[in-house]
Coordinates of C-alpha atoms in Angstrom, one line a residue:
X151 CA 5.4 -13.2 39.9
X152 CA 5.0 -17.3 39.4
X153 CA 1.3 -16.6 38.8
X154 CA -0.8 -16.3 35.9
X155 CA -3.2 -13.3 36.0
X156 CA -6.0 -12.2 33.1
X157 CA -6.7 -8.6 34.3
X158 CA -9.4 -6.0 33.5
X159 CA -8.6 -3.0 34.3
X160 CA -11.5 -0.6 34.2
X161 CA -13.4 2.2 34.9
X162 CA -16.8 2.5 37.1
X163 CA -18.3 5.2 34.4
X164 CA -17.5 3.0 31.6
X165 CA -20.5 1.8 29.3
X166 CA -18.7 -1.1 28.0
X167 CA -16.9 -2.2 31.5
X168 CA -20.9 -2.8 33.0
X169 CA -21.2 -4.6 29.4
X170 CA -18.3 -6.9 30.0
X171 CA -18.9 -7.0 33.9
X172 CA -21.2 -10.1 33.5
X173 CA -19.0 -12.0 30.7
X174 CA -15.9 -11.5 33.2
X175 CA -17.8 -13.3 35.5
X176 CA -18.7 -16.0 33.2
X177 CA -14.6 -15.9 32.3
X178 CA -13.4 -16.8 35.8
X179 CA -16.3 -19.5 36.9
X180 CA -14.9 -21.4 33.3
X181 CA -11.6 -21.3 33.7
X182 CA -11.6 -22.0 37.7
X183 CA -13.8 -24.9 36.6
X184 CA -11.5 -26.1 33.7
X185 CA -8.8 -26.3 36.5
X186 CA -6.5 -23.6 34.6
X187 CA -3.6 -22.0 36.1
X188 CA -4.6 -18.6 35.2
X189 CA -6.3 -16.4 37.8
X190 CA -9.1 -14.0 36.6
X191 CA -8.9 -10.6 38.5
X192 CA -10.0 -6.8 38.1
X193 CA -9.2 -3.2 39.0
X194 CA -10.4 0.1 38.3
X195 CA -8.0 2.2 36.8
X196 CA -9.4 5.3 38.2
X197 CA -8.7 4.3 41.7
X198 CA -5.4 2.5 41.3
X199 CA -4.0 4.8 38.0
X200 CA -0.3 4.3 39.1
X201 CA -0.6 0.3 38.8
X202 CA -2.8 1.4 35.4
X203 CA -0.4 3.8 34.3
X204 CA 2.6 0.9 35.0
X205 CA 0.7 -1.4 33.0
X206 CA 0.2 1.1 30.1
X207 CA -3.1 1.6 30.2
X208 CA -4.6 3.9 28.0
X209 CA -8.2 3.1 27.8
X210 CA -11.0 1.1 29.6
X211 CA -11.7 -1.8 29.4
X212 CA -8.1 -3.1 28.9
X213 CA -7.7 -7.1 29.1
X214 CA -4.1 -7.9 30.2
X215 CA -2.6 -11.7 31.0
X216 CA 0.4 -10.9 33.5
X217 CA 3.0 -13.8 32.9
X218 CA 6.1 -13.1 34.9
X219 CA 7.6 -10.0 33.9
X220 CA 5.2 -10.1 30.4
X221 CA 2.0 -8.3 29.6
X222 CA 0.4 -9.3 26.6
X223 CA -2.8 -7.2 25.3
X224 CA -5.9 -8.7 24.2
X225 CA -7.2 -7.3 21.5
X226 CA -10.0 -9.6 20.2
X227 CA -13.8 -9.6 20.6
X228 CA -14.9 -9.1 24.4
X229 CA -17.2 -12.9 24.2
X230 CA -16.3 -15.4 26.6
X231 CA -15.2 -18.1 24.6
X232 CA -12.8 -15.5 22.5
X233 CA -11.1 -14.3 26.0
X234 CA -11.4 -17.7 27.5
X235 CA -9.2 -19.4 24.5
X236 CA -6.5 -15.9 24.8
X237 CA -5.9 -17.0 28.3
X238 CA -5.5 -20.6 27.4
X239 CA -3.2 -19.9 24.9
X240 CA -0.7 -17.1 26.2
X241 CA -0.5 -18.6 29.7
X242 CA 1.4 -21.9 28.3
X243 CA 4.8 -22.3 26.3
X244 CA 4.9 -19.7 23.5
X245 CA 6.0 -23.4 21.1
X246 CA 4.2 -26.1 21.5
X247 CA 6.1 -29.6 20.4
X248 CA 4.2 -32.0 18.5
X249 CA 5.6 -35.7 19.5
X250 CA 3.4 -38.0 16.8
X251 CA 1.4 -37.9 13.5
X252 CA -1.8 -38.5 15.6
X253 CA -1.2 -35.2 17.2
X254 CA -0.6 -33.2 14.4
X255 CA -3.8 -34.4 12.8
X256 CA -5.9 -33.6 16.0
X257 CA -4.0 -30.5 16.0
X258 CA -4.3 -29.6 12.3
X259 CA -8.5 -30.1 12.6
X260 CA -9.0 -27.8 16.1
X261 CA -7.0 -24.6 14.0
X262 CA -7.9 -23.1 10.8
X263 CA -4.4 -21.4 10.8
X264 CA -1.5 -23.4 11.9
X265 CA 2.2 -22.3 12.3
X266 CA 4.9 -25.0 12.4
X267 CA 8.6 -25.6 12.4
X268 CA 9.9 -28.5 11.4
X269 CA 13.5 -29.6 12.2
X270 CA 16.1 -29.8 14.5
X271 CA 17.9 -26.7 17.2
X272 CA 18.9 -24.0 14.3
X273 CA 19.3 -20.4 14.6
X274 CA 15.5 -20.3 12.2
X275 CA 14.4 -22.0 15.3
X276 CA 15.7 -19.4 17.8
X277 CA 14.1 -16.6 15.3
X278 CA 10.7 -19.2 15.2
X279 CA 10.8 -18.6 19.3
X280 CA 11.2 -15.0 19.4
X281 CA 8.4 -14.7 17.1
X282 CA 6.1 -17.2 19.0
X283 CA 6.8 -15.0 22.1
X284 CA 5.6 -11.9 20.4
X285 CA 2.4 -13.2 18.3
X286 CA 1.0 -15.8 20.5
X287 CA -1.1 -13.4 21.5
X288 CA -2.9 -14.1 18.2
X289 CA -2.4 -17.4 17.0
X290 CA -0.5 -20.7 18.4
X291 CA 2.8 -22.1 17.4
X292 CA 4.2 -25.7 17.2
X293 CA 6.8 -27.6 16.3
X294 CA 7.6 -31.2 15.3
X295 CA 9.9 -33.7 14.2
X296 CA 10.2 -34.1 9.7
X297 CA 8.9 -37.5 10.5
X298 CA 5.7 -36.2 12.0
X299 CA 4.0 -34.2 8.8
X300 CA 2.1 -37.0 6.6
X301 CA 3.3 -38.3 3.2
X302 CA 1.3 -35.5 1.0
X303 CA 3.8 -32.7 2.4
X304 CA 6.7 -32.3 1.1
X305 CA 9.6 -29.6 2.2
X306 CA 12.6 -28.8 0.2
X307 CA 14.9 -28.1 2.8
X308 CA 15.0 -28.3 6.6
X309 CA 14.9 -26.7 8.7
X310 CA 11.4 -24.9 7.7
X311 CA 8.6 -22.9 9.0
X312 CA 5.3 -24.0 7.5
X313 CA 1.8 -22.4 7.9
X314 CA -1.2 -24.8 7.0
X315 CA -4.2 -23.1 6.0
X316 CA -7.0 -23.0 3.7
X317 CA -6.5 -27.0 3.0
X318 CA -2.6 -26.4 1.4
X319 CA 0.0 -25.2 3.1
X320 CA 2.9 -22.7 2.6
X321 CA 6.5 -22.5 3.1
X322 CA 8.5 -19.1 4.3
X323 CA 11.2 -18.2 2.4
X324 CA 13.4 -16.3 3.8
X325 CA 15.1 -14.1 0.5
X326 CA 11.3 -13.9 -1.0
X327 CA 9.3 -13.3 2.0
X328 CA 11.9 -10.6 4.4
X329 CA 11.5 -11.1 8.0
X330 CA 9.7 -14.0 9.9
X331 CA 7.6 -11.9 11.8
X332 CA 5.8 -10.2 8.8
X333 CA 5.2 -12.7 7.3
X334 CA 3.6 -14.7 10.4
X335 CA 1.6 -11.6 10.4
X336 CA 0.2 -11.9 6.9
X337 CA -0.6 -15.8 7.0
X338 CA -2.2 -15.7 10.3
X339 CA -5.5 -15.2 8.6
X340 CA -7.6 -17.6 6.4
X341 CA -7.9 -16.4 2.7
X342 CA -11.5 -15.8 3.5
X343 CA -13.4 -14.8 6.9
X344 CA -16.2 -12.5 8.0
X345 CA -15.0 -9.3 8.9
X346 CA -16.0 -6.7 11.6
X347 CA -14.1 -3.8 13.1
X348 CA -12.1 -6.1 15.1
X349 CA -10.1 -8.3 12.2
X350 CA -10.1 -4.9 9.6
X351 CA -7.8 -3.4 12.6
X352 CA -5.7 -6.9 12.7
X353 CA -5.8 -7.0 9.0
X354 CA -4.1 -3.3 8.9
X355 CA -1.0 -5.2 10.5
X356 CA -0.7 -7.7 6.9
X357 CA 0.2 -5.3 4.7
X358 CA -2.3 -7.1 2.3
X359 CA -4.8 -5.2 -0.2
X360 CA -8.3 -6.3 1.7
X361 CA -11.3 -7.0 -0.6
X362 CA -14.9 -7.1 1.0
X363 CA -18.3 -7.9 -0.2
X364 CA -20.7 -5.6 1.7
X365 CA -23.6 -7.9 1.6
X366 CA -26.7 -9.0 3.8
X367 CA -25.9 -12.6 4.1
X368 CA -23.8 -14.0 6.4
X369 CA -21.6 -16.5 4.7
X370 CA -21.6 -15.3 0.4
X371 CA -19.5 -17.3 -1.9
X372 CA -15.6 -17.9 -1.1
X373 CA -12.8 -17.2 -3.2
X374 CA -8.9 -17.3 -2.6
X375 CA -6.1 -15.1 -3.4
X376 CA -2.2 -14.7 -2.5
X377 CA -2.7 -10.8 -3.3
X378 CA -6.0 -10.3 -1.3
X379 CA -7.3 -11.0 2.3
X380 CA -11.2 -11.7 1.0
X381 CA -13.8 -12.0 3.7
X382 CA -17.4 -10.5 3.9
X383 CA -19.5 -8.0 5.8
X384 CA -22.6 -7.5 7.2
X385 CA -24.4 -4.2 6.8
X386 CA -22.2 -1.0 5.4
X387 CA -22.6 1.0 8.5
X388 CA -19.0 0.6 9.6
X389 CA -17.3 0.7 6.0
X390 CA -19.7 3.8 5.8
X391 CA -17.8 5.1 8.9
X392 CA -14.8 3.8 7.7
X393 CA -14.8 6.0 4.0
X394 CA -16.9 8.8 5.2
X395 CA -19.4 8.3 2.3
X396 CA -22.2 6.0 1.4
X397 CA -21.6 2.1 0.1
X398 CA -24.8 0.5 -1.1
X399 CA -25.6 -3.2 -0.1
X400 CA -24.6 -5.3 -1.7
X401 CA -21.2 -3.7 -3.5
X402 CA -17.6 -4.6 -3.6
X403 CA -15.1 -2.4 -1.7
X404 CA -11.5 -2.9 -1.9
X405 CA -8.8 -1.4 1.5
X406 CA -5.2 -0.5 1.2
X407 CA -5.4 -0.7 5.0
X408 CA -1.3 0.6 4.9
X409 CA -2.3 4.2 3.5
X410 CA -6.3 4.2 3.9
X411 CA -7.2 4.4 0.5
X412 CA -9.9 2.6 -1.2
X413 CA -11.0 1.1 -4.6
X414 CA -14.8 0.8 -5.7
X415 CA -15.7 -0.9 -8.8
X416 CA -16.8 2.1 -11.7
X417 CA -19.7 0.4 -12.9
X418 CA -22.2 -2.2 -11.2
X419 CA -20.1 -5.8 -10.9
X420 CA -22.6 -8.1 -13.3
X421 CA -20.3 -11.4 -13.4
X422 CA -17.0 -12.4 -12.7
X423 CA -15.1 -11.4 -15.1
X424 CA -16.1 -8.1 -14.7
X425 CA -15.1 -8.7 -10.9
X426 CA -11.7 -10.2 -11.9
X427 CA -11.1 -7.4 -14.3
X428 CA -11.7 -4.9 -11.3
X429 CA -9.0 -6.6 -9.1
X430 CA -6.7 -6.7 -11.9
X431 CA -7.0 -2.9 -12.5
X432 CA -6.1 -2.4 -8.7
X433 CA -2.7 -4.6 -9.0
X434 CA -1.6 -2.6 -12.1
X435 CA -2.6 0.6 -10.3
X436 CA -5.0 2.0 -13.3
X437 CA -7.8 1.5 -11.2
X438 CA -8.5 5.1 -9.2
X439 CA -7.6 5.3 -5.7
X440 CA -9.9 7.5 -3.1
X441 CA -9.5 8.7 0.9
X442 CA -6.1 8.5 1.6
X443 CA -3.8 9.4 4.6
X444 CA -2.9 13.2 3.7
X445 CA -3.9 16.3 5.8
X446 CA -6.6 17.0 4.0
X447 CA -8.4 14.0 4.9
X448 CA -7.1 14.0 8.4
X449 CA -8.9 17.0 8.5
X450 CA -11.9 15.5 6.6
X451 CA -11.6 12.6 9.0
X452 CA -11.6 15.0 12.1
X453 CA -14.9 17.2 10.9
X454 CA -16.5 14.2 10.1
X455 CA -16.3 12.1 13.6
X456 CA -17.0 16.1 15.1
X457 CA -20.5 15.6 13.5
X458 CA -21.0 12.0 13.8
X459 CA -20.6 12.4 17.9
X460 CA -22.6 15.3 17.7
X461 CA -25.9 13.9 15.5
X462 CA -25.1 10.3 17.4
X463 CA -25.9 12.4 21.2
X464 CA -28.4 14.6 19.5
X465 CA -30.0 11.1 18.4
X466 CA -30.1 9.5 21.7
X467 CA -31.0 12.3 24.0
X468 CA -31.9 15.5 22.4
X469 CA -32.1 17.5 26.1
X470 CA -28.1 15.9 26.8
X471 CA -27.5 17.3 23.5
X472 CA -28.4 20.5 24.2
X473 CA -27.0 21.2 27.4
X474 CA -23.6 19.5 26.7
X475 CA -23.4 22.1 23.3
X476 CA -25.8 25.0 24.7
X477 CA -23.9 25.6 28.0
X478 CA -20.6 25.8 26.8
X479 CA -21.8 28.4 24.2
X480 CA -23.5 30.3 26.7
X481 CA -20.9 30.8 28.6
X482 CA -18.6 31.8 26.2
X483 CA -21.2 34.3 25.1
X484 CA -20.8 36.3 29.1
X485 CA -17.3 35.7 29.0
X486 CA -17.3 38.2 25.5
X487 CA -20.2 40.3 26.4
X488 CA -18.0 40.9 30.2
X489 CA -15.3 41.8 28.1
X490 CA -16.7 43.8 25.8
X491 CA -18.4 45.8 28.6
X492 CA -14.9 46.2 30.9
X493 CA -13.3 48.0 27.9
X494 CA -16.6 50.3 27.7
X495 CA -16.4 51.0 32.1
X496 CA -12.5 50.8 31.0
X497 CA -12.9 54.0 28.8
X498 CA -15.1 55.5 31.7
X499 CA -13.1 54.9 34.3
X500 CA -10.2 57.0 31.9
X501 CA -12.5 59.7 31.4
X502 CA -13.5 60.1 35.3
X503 CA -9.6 60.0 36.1
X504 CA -9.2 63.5 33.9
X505 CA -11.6 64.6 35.4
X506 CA -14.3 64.6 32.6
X507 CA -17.4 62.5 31.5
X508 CA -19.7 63.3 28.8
X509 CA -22.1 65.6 29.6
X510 CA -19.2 67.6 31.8
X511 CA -16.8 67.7 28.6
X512 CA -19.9 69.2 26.3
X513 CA -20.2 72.1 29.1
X514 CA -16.7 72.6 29.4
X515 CA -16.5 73.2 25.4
X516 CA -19.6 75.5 25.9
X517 CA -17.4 77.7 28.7
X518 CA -14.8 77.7 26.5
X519 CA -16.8 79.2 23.5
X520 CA -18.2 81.6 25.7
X521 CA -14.8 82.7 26.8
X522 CA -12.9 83.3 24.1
X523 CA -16.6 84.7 21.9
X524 CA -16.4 87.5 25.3
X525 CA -12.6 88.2 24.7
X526 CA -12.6 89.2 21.1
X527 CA -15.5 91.7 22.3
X528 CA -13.5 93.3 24.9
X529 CA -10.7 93.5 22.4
X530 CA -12.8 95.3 20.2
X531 CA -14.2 97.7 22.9
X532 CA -10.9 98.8 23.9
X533 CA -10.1 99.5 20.6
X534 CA -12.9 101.7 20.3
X535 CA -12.2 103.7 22.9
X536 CA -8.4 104.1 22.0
X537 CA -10.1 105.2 19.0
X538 CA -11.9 107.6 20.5
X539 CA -9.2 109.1 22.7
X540 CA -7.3 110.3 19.8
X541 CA -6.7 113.7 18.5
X542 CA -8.3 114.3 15.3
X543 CA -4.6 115.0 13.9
X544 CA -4.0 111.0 15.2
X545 CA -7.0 110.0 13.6
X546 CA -6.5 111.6 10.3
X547 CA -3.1 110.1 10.5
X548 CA -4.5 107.0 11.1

C-alpha cells in the first residue's frame, strides 16, 4: 500500500497489448532510470480476473497508477513519453506549491495549460484540492503566494483560482462559471490543438461546441474563441466514422459533443466572413443541426458499425470472413431444416400410433366402399325376394 504502481492489465489475445508490449518496456527502463518512485508492473486479466474485476477493469489494455487506496485511469495516447509524464504527475501531491517568481516562470513555460490558486487556507482552497485530486489525472495543479504572479496579472479579489493559457489568463468565477470542477474541465484545453479520437473523447467532458478543420496539413491557421474548442484534423476517416457519412478534405465541421449532433457549412466556406457568419448561425441556433442522440440514430449508429466490422474483416481476410459469417448461417440452416423434418416424422409417428399410414388409410377407404356398395345390394336382393313371396292380393295391395 506505500507504493506507487503503473499497471497494465491485459490480455494475451489482445492486438493492441503485443502493440504496447514493447512501449511498456521502454516505460519501466525510463522511469527506473529517472530514479522515480513509481514501479511499472503488468497482469493479464484473463488469468487473474478477480484482481481485474476489483480494479474495474472492463477492457484490455487498461493503464492504472495504484496510489494508496486510489486508482486513477489513464486515458491518453499509449506513447511512452504521454504515459511516462501520467505517472510523473499522479504519483506526487495532487497541488503543487510554487515558493518564488522564478518558479512560476519555469513553470508557466514547461505547461501550455496551467491551473493556479492564489491565496491563503480558504474553503475555495479546500474545493481547489478536491478538484486537483480528481483531475490530476489530466492536467497539474499549483499554488502560490499573490506575491509570486508578476506585475502584468492582476486579480480582483483573493483568494482566486486562475488558469493561464493561450498567452492571457482567466479567472473562475464562481456565480458566472457554476461549479469548479466544470469549469477546470473546460479550460483544461488550449483554444486550439490537433485533434484525434483521443482529445474529441476528452473534449465531450467540456461541454464546449467543438469546431474542426478536416484538412491535410498538419498545423493550418489558429484562431481563438470562448464559445469554441478549435483544433484541426488530419484525414476525415474518423469524423467519417464519427457522422456516418462522407466529409470532403478540406471542409469545416462543427460537434455538439453533449448530444452528438453536427453543423456543416451550406455552401463551400470562400473567406472568412463567410466562415464567421457560419459560426454565428450555430450560436443563434438557425444554422440546421444533423445526427443526433435519438433511437433512430442509435439504431442508425448500430447498423452502421454492424457493416463497418463486417466489410473491415471481409477487407482483411476474405476466407476469416467467410467462415466467421458462413458457419454460423449454416448451422442455423440444420437447426431449421431438423426441425422442420421432426414435425414431418412428428405427424408420422401420429399416424403409425392409430394404426394407419398412407398407403394403409387409402386401402382402408377402398374396404370401406366396398362394404357399404355390397350392403345396399343385399338390401335390395332381399327385397326382391320379399317381393316375390307375396300373394298377388299383397302385391296388388302394394
Amino acid at each position: 500500500m506505500d507504493d506507487v504502481w503503473l499497471v497494465d492489465f491485459y490480455a494475451p489475445w489482445c492486438g493492441y497489448c503485443k502493440k504496447l508490449e514493447p512501449i511498456w518496456q521502454e516505460v519501466g527502463a525510463e522511469l527506473t532510470r529517472s530514479g522515480s518512485p513509481v514501479r511499472v508492473g503488468k497482469m493479464d486479466g484473463t488469468a487473474y480476473s478477480g484482481v481485474a474485476s476489483e480494479f474495474g477493469v472492463r477492457g484490455y489494455p487498461t493503464i492504472k497508477l495504484l496510489k494508496g487506496e486510489l486508482a486513477y485511469n489513464y486515458k491518453g495516447p499509449r506513447t511512452k513519453d504521454d504515459v511516462i509524464e501520467f505517472a510523473n504527475r499522479v504519483s506526487g501531491p495532487a497541488v503543487r506549491s510554487l515558493p518564488s517568481r522564478q518558479m512560476f516562470e519555469h513553470v508557466l513555460k514547461r505547461h501550455s495549460v496551467l491551473f493556479l490558486y492564489v491565496g491563503d487556507e480558504s474553503p475555495l482552497k479546500e474545493k481547489y484540492t478536491e478538484v486537483a485530486s480528481e483531475l490530476i489525472v489530466y492536467t497539474y495543479f499549483f499554488s502560490a503566494s499573490e506575491d509570486v504572479l508578476p506585475e502584468s496579472v492582476t486579480l480582483h479579489e483573493l483568494p482566486s483560482v486562475v488558469v493561464f493559457k493561450d498567452g492571457t489568463y482567466f479567472t473562475y468565477d464562481e456565480y458566472e462559471d457554476s461549479s469548479l470542477s466544470s469549469w477546470v474541465n473546460r479550460e483544461r484545453f488550449q483554444s486550439y490543438l490537433p485533434i484525434d479520437g483521443f482529445t474529441l473523447y476528452e473534449l465531450g467532458e467540456t461541454g464546449k461546441l467543438v469546431a474542426i478543420a478536416v484538412t491535410d496539413e498538419k498545423d493550418p491557421t489558429e484562431r481563438s474563441s470562448r464559445d469554441f474548442q478549435f483544433g484541426h484534423m488530419d484525414g476525415n476517416d474518423y469524423i467519417n466514422s464519427l457522422i456516418m457519412g462522407e466529409v470532403s478534405v478540406p471542409s469545416i465541421i462543427i460537434l455538439n459533443t453533449s448530444n452528438e449532433q453536427y453543423f456543416v457549412p451550406a455552401e463551400p466556406v470562400e473567406d472568412l466572413q463567410q466562415l464567421l457568419q457560419f459560426f454565428s448561425s450555430v450560436l443563434d441556433g438557425s444554422a440546421p443541426a444533423y445526427g443526433g442522440d435519438g433511437i433512430l440514430q442509435r439504431i442508425k449508429r448500430v447498423a452502421y458499425d454492424a457493416r463497418s466490422t463486417v466489410m473491415s474483416v471481409f477487407r482483411s481476410s476474405p476466407l476469416l470472413g467467410c467462415f466467421l459469417f458462413g458457419l454460423p448461417l449454416g448451422v442455423i440452416s440444420l437447426m431449421c431444416y431438423g426441425i422442420c423434418m421432426a414435425e414431418s416424422d412428428d405427424d408420422t409417428e401420429l399416424m403409425k400410433r392409430d394404426g394407419f399410414t398412407d398407403e394403409e388409410e387409402e386401402e382402408g377407404e377402398e374396404e370401406e366402399q366396398q362394404r357399404l356398395t355390397a350392403g345396399a345390394e343385399g338390401e335390395e336382393e332381399e327385397d326382391a325376394e320379399k317381393i316375390e313371396q307375396k300373394s298377388p292380393t299383397e302385391k296388388k295391395v302394394d
